[in-house]
Coordinates of C-alpha atoms in Angstrom, one line a residue:
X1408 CA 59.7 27.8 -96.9
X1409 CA 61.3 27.7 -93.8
X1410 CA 60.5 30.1 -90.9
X1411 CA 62.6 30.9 -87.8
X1412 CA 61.9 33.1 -84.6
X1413 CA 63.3 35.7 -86.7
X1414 CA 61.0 36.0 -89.2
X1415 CA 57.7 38.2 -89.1
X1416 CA 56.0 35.3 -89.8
X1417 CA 57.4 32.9 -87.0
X1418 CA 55.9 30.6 -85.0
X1419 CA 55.0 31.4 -81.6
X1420 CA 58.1 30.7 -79.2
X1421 CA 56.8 29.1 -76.5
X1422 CA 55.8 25.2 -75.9
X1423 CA 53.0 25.9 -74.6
X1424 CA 51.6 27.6 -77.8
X1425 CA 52.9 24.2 -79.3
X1426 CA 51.6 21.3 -77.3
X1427 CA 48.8 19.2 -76.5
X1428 CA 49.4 20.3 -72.3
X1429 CA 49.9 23.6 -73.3
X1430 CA 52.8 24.2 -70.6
X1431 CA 56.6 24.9 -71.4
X1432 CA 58.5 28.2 -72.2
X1433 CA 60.2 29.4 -74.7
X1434 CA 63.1 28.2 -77.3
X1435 CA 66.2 29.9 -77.6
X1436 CA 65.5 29.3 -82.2
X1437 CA 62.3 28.2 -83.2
X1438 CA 62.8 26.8 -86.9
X1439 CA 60.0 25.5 -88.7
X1440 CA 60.2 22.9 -92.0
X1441 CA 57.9 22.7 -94.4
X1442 CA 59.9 20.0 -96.5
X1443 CA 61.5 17.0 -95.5
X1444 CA 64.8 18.8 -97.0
X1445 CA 64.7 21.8 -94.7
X1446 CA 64.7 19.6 -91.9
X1447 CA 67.3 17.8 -93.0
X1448 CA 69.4 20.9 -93.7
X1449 CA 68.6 21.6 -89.7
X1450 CA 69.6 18.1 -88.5
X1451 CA 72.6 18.4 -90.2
X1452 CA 73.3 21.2 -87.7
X1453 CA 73.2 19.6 -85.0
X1454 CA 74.8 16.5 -85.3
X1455 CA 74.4 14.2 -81.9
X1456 CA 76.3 15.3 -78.9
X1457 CA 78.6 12.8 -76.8
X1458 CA 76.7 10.2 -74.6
X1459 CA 77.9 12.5 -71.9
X1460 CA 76.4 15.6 -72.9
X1461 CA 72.9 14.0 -74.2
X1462 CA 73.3 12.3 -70.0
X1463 CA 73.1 15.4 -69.0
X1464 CA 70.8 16.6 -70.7
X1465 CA 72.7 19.4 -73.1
X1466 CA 71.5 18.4 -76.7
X1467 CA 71.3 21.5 -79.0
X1468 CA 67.8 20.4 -80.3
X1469 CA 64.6 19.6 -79.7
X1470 CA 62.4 18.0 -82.6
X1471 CA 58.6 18.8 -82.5
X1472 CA 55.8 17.3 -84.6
X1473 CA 52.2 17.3 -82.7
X1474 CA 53.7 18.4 -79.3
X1475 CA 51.1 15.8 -77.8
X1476 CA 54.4 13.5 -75.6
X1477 CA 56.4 16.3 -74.4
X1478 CA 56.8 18.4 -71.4
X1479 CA 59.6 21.9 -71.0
X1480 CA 59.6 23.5 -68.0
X1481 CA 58.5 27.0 -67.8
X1482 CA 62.1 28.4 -68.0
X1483 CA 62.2 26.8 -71.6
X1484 CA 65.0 25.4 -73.6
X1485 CA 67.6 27.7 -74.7
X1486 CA 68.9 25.6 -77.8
X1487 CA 66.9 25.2 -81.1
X1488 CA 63.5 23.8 -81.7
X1489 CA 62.9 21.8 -84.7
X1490 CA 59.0 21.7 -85.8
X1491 CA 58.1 18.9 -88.4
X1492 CA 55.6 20.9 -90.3
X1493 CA 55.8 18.8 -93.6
X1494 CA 52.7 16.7 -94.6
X1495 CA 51.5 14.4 -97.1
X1496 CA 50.0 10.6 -97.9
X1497 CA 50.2 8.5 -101.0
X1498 CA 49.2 5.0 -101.2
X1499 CA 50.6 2.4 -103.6
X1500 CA 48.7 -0.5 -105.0
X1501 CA 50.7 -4.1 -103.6
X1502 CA 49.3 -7.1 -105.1
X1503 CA 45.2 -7.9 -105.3
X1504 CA 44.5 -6.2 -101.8
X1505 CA 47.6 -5.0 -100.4
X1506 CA 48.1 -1.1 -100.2
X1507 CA 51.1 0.8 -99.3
X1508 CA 50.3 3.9 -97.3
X1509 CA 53.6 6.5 -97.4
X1510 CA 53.2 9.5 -94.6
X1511 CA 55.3 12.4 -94.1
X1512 CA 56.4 12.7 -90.5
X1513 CA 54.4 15.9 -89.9
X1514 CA 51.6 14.8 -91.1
X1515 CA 48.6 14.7 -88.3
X1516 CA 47.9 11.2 -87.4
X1517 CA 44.5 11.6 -87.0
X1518 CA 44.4 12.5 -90.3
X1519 CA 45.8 9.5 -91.6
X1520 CA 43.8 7.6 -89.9
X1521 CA 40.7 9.0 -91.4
X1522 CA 41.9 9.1 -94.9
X1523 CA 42.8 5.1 -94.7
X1524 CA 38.9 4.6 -93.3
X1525 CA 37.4 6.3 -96.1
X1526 CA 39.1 4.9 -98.4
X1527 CA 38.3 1.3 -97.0
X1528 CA 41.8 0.3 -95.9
X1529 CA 41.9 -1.9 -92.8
X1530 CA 44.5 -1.5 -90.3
X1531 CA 44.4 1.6 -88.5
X1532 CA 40.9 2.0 -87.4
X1533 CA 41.4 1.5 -83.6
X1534 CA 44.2 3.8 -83.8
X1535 CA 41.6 6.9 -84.2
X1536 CA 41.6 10.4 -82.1
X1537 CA 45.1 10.0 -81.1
X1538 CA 46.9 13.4 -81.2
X1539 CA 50.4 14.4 -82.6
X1540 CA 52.3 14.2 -85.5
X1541 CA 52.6 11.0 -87.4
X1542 CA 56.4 10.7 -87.1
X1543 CA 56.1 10.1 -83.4
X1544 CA 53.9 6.8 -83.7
X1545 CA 56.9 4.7 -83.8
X1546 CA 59.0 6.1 -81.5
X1547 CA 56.5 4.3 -78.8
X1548 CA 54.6 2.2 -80.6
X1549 CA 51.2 4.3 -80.1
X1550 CA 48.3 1.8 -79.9
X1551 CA 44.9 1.9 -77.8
X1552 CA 42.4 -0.6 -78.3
X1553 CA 44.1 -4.0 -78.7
X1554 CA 45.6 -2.3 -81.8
X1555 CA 49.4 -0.9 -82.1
X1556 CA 51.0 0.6 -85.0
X1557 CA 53.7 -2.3 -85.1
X1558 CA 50.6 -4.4 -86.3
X1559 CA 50.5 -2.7 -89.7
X1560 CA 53.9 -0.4 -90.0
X1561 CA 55.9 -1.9 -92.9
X1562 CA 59.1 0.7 -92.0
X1563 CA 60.4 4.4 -91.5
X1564 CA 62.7 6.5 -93.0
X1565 CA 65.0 8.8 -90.9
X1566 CA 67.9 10.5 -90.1
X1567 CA 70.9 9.6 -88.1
X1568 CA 72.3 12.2 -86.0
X1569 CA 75.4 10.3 -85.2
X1570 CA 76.1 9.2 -88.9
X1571 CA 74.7 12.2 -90.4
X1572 CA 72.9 10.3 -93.2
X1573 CA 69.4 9.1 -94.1
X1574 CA 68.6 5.8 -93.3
X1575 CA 65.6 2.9 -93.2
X1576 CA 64.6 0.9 -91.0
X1577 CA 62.0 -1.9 -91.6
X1578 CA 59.7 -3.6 -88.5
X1579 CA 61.9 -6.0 -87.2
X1580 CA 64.6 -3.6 -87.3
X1581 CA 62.7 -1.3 -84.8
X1582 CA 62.5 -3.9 -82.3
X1583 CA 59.0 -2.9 -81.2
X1584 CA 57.9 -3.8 -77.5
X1585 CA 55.3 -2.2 -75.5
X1586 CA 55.2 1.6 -75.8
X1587 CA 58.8 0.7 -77.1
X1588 CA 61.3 0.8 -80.1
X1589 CA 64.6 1.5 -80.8
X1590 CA 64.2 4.8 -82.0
X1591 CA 62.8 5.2 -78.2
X1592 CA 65.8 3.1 -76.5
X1593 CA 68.1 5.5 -78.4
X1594 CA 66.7 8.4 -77.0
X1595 CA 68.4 10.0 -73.9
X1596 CA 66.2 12.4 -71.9
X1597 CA 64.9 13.8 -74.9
X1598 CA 67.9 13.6 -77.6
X1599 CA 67.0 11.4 -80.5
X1600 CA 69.5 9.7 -82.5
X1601 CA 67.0 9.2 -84.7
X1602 CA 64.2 11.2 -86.5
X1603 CA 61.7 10.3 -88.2
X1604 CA 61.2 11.6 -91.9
X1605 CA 58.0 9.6 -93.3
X1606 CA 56.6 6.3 -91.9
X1607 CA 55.3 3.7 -94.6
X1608 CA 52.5 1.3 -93.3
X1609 CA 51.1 -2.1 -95.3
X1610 CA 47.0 -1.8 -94.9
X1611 CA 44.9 -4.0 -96.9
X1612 CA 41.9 -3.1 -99.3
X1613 CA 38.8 -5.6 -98.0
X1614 CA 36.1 -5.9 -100.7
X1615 CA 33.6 -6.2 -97.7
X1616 CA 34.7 -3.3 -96.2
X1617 CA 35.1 -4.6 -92.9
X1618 CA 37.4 -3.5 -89.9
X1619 CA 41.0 -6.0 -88.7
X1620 CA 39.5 -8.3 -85.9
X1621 CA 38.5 -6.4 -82.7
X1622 CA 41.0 -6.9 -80.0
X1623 CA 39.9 -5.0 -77.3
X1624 CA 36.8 -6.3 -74.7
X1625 CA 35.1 -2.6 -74.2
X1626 CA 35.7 -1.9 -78.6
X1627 CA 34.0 -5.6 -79.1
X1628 CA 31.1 -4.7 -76.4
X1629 CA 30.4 -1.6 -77.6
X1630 CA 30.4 -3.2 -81.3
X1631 CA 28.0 -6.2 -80.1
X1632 CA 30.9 -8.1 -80.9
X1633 CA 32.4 -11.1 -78.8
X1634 CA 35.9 -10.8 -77.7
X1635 CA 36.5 -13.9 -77.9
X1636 CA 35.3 -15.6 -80.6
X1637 CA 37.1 -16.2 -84.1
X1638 CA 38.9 -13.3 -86.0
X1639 CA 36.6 -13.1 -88.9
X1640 CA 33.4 -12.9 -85.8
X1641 CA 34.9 -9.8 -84.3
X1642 CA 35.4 -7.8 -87.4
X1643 CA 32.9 -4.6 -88.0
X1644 CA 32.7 -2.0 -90.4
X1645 CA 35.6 0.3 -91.1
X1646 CA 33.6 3.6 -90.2
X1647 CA 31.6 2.0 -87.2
X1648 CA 34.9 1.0 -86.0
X1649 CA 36.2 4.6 -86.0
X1650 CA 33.2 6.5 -85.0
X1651 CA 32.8 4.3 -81.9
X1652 CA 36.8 4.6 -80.9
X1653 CA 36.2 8.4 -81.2
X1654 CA 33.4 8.3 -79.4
X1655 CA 34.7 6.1 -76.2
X1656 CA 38.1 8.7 -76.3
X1657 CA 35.7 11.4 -76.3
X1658 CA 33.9 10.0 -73.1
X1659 CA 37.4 9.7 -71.0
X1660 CA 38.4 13.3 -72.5
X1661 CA 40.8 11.8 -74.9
X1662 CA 40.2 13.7 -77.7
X1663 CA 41.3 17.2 -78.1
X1664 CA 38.6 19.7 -77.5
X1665 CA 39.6 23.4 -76.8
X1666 CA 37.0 24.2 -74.4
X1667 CA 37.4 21.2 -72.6
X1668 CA 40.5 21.4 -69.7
X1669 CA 40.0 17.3 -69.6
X1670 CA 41.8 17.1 -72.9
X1671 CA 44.5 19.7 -72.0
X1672 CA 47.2 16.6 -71.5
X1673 CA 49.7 14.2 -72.8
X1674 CA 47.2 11.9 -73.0
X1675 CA 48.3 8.6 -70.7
X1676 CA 50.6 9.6 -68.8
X1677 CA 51.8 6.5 -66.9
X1678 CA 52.3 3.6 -69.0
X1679 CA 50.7 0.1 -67.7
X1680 CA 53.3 -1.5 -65.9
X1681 CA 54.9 -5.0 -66.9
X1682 CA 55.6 -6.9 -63.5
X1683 CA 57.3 -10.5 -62.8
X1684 CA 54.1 -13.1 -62.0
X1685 CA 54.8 -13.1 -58.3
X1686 CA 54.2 -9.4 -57.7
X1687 CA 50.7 -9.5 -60.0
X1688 CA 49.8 -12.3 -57.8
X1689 CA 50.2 -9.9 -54.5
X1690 CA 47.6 -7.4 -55.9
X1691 CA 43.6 -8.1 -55.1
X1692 CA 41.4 -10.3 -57.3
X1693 CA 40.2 -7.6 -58.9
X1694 CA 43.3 -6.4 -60.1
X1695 CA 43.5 -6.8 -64.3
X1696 CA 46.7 -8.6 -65.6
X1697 CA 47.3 -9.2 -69.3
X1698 CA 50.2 -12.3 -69.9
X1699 CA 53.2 -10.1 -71.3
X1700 CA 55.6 -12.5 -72.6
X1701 CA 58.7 -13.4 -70.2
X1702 CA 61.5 -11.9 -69.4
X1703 CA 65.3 -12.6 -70.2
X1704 CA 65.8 -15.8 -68.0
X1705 CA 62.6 -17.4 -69.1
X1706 CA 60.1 -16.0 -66.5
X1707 CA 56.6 -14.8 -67.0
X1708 CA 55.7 -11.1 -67.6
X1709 CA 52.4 -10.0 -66.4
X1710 CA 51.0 -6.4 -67.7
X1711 CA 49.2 -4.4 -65.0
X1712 CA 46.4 -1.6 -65.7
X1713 CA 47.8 1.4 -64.8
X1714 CA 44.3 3.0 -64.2
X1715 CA 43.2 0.7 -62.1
X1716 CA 46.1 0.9 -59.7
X1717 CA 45.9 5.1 -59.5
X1718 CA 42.3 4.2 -59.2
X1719 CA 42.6 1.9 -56.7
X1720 CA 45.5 3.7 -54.7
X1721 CA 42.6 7.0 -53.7
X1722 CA 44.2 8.6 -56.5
X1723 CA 40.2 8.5 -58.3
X1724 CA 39.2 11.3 -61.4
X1725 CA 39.7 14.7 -60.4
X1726 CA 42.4 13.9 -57.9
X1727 CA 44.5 17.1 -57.5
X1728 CA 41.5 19.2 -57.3
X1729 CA 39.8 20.9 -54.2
X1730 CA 37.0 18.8 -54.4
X1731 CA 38.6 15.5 -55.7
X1732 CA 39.5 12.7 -53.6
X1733 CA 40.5 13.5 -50.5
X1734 CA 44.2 12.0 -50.9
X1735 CA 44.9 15.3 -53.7
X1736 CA 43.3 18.2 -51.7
X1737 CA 46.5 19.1 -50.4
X1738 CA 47.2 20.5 -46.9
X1739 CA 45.5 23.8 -47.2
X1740 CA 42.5 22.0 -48.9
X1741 CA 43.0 23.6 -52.5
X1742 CA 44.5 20.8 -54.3
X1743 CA 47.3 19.6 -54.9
X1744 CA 49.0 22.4 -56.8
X1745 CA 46.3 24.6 -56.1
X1746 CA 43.9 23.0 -58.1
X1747 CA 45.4 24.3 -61.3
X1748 CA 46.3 20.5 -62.2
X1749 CA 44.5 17.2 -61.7
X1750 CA 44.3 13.3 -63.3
X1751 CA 41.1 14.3 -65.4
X1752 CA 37.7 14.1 -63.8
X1753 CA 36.8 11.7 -66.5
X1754 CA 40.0 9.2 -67.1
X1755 CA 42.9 8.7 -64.4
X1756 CA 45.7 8.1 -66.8
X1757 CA 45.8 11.6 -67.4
X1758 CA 47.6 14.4 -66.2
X1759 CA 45.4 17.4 -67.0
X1760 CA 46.0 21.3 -67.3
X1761 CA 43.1 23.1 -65.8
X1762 CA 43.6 26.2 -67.3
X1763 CA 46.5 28.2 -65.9
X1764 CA 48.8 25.4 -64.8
X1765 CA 52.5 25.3 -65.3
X1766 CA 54.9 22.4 -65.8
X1767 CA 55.3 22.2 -62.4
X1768 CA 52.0 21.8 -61.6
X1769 CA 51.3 18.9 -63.5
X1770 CA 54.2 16.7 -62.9
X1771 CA 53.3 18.0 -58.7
X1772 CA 50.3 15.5 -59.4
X1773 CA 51.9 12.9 -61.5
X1774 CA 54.2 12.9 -58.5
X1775 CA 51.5 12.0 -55.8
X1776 CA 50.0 9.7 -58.2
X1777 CA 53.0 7.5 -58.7
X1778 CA 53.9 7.7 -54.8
X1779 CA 50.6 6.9 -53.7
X1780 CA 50.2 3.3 -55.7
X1781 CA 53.9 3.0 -54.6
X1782 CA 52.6 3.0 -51.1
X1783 CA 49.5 1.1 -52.1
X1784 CA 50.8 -1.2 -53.7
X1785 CA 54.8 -1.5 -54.0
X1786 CA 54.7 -0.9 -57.8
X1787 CA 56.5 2.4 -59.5
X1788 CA 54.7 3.6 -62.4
X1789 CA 57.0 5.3 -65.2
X1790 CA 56.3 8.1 -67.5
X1791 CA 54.8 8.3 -71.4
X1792 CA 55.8 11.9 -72.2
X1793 CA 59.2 13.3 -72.8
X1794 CA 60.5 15.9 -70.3
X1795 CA 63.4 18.3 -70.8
X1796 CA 64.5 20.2 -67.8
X1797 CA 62.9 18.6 -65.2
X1798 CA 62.7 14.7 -64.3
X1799 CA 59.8 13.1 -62.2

């Protein structure tokens, strides 16, 4: 059935009720769908405004599924809130070790990944403790740990707000980057043109039970694996795998814990940037870089660790905080925004809620963040997370 703000039995109005940061304030409609036909009925509402309109940021919807990417101010959003509340998983037998894994978009993703590992289906493993809803994992490509969901998605099902029909689109079609898709490129300050229904991904059934190679240096090291030797060397098994990727989210206060303000985020907040070779060669020895491809006239792409440079730019865990580093105490010595926000005091990537903060307070940090590796450094570090009503 589906509820509304109306109803006795509504969901709670406001974002931060609904989301991983637990900031926002409250929708004008609240509608949540517990069938992939309800929401449908709903996005048939509210077909896609004019390129203008969705410019300026005056789309009639917001779709939610884990609330884990998104940040409302604290004066809310007067239109209509969609929550993807549907769930399910199937799989589908595909040849001798081939399985077809089917999701509904609401499902929880962490979910999905732990019903894949236990039933010895390799693909998603690395993908563990992520929070939100699994319709979102293709909007940015969600990966962590050398492994991305463009690796194993086979293709998605949605709807087209600007058509007004159902349509499918397979990998290639999504044009998957880093922390990028077309589903993401056709979204303008938070207006989709396209949302995601059910997401179908190709896994395969190993008879020895084994994990996809290990990608990732601190995943092999912590395995006793070797990074660099061959694939079928840096394999492990499926529930190792998993345990050990909860485990090392855990320790950086990526994994959602309710008594635990470290995990009261949107996880990364700044994605690693992707820089020409000229400006990685400007930053220190130390600095990480990862070969990114090349760009449109044939020149190489380097990938920067975003950590590293907040890190490295005084921005260190706990900045924001009265006794961080000394670049987030503010000028009255109480933090930043009063020490109600800080980058966690175990992972700098994230933007956490200490307990009371608002909106505001949050992207206050992310602000001094970004403009202190600017200044360190001469790079601008870009957002993960949707905002509505604000901008950083």
């Amino acid at each position: 059935m589906t509820s509304v703000d109306s109803s006795p039995h509504a969901s709670p109005r406001r974002f931060s009720e609904h989301t991983t940061a637990r900031v926002g304030g409250p929708a004008g409609r609240w509608i949540r769908a517990d069938t992939q036909e309800q929401a449908v009925e709903v996005l048939r509402e509210h077909p896609l405004p004019d390129q203008a309109a969705r410019e300026r940021g005056e789309d009639t919807l917001i779709v939610l599924g884990g609330g884990s990417n998104l940040l409302v101010t604290e004066d809310g959003f007067p239109g209509t809130v969609l929550q993807l509340a549907f769930h399910g998983i199937s799989t589908e037998a595909h040849g001798a070790r081939d399985v077809l894994l089917s999701v509904a978009a609401g499902h929880d993703w962490d979910d999905v990944v732990r019903f894949s590992v236990a039933r010895g289906l390799t693909g998603l493993e690395a993908l563990s403790g992520i929070p939100g809803a699994t319709g979102a994992v293709p909007v940015q490509n969600v990966g962590a740990y050398g492994a991305d969901v463009a690796h194993t998605l086979k293709d998605i099902q949605a709807w087209d707000r600007s058509r007004g029909e159902l349509v499918r689109f397979t990998n290639e079609q999504l044009q998957f980057g880093y922390r990028d898709s077309v589903l993401k490129q056709t979204t303008v300050h938070g207006s989709p043109r396209y949302v995601v229904l059910q997401v179908r991904f190709m896994l395969q059934n190993r008879p020895d039970g084994l994990s996809a190679p290990v990608r990732y240096g601190e995943l092999a090291r912590t395995l006793g694996l070797d990074a660099e030797s061959a694939d079928h060397e840096r394999r492990a098994p499926l529930k190792q795998v998993r345990s050990t990727v909860l485990g090392l989210r855990q320790g950086k206060g990526m994994v959602l814990s309710e008594g635990d303000h470290d995990t009261w985020s949107t996880g990364s907040f700044f994605t690693n940037p992707i820089v020409p070779r000229e400006v990685a060669a400007s930053l220190p020895d130390g600095a990480p870089r990862f070969s990114a491809g090349v760009d449109d006239a044939g020149s190489p792409l380097v990938k920067l660790s975003a950590a590293w440079l907040i890190d490295n730019a005084g921005c260190g865990k706990g900045f924001g905080l009265p006794d961080g580093p000394v670049a987030g105490r503010g000028t009255q010595g109480t933090g930043i925004a009063g020490g109600r926000a800080s980058l966690s005091t175990k992972h700098t990537l994230a933007v956490t809620n200490r307990g009371s903060a608002t909106t505001d307070d949050l992207l206050a940090v992310a602000r001094a963040a970004r403009d202190q590796v600017n200044t360190a450094f001469g790079i601008t570090m870009h957002e993960e997370p949707v905002l509505i009503g604000h901008a950083l």
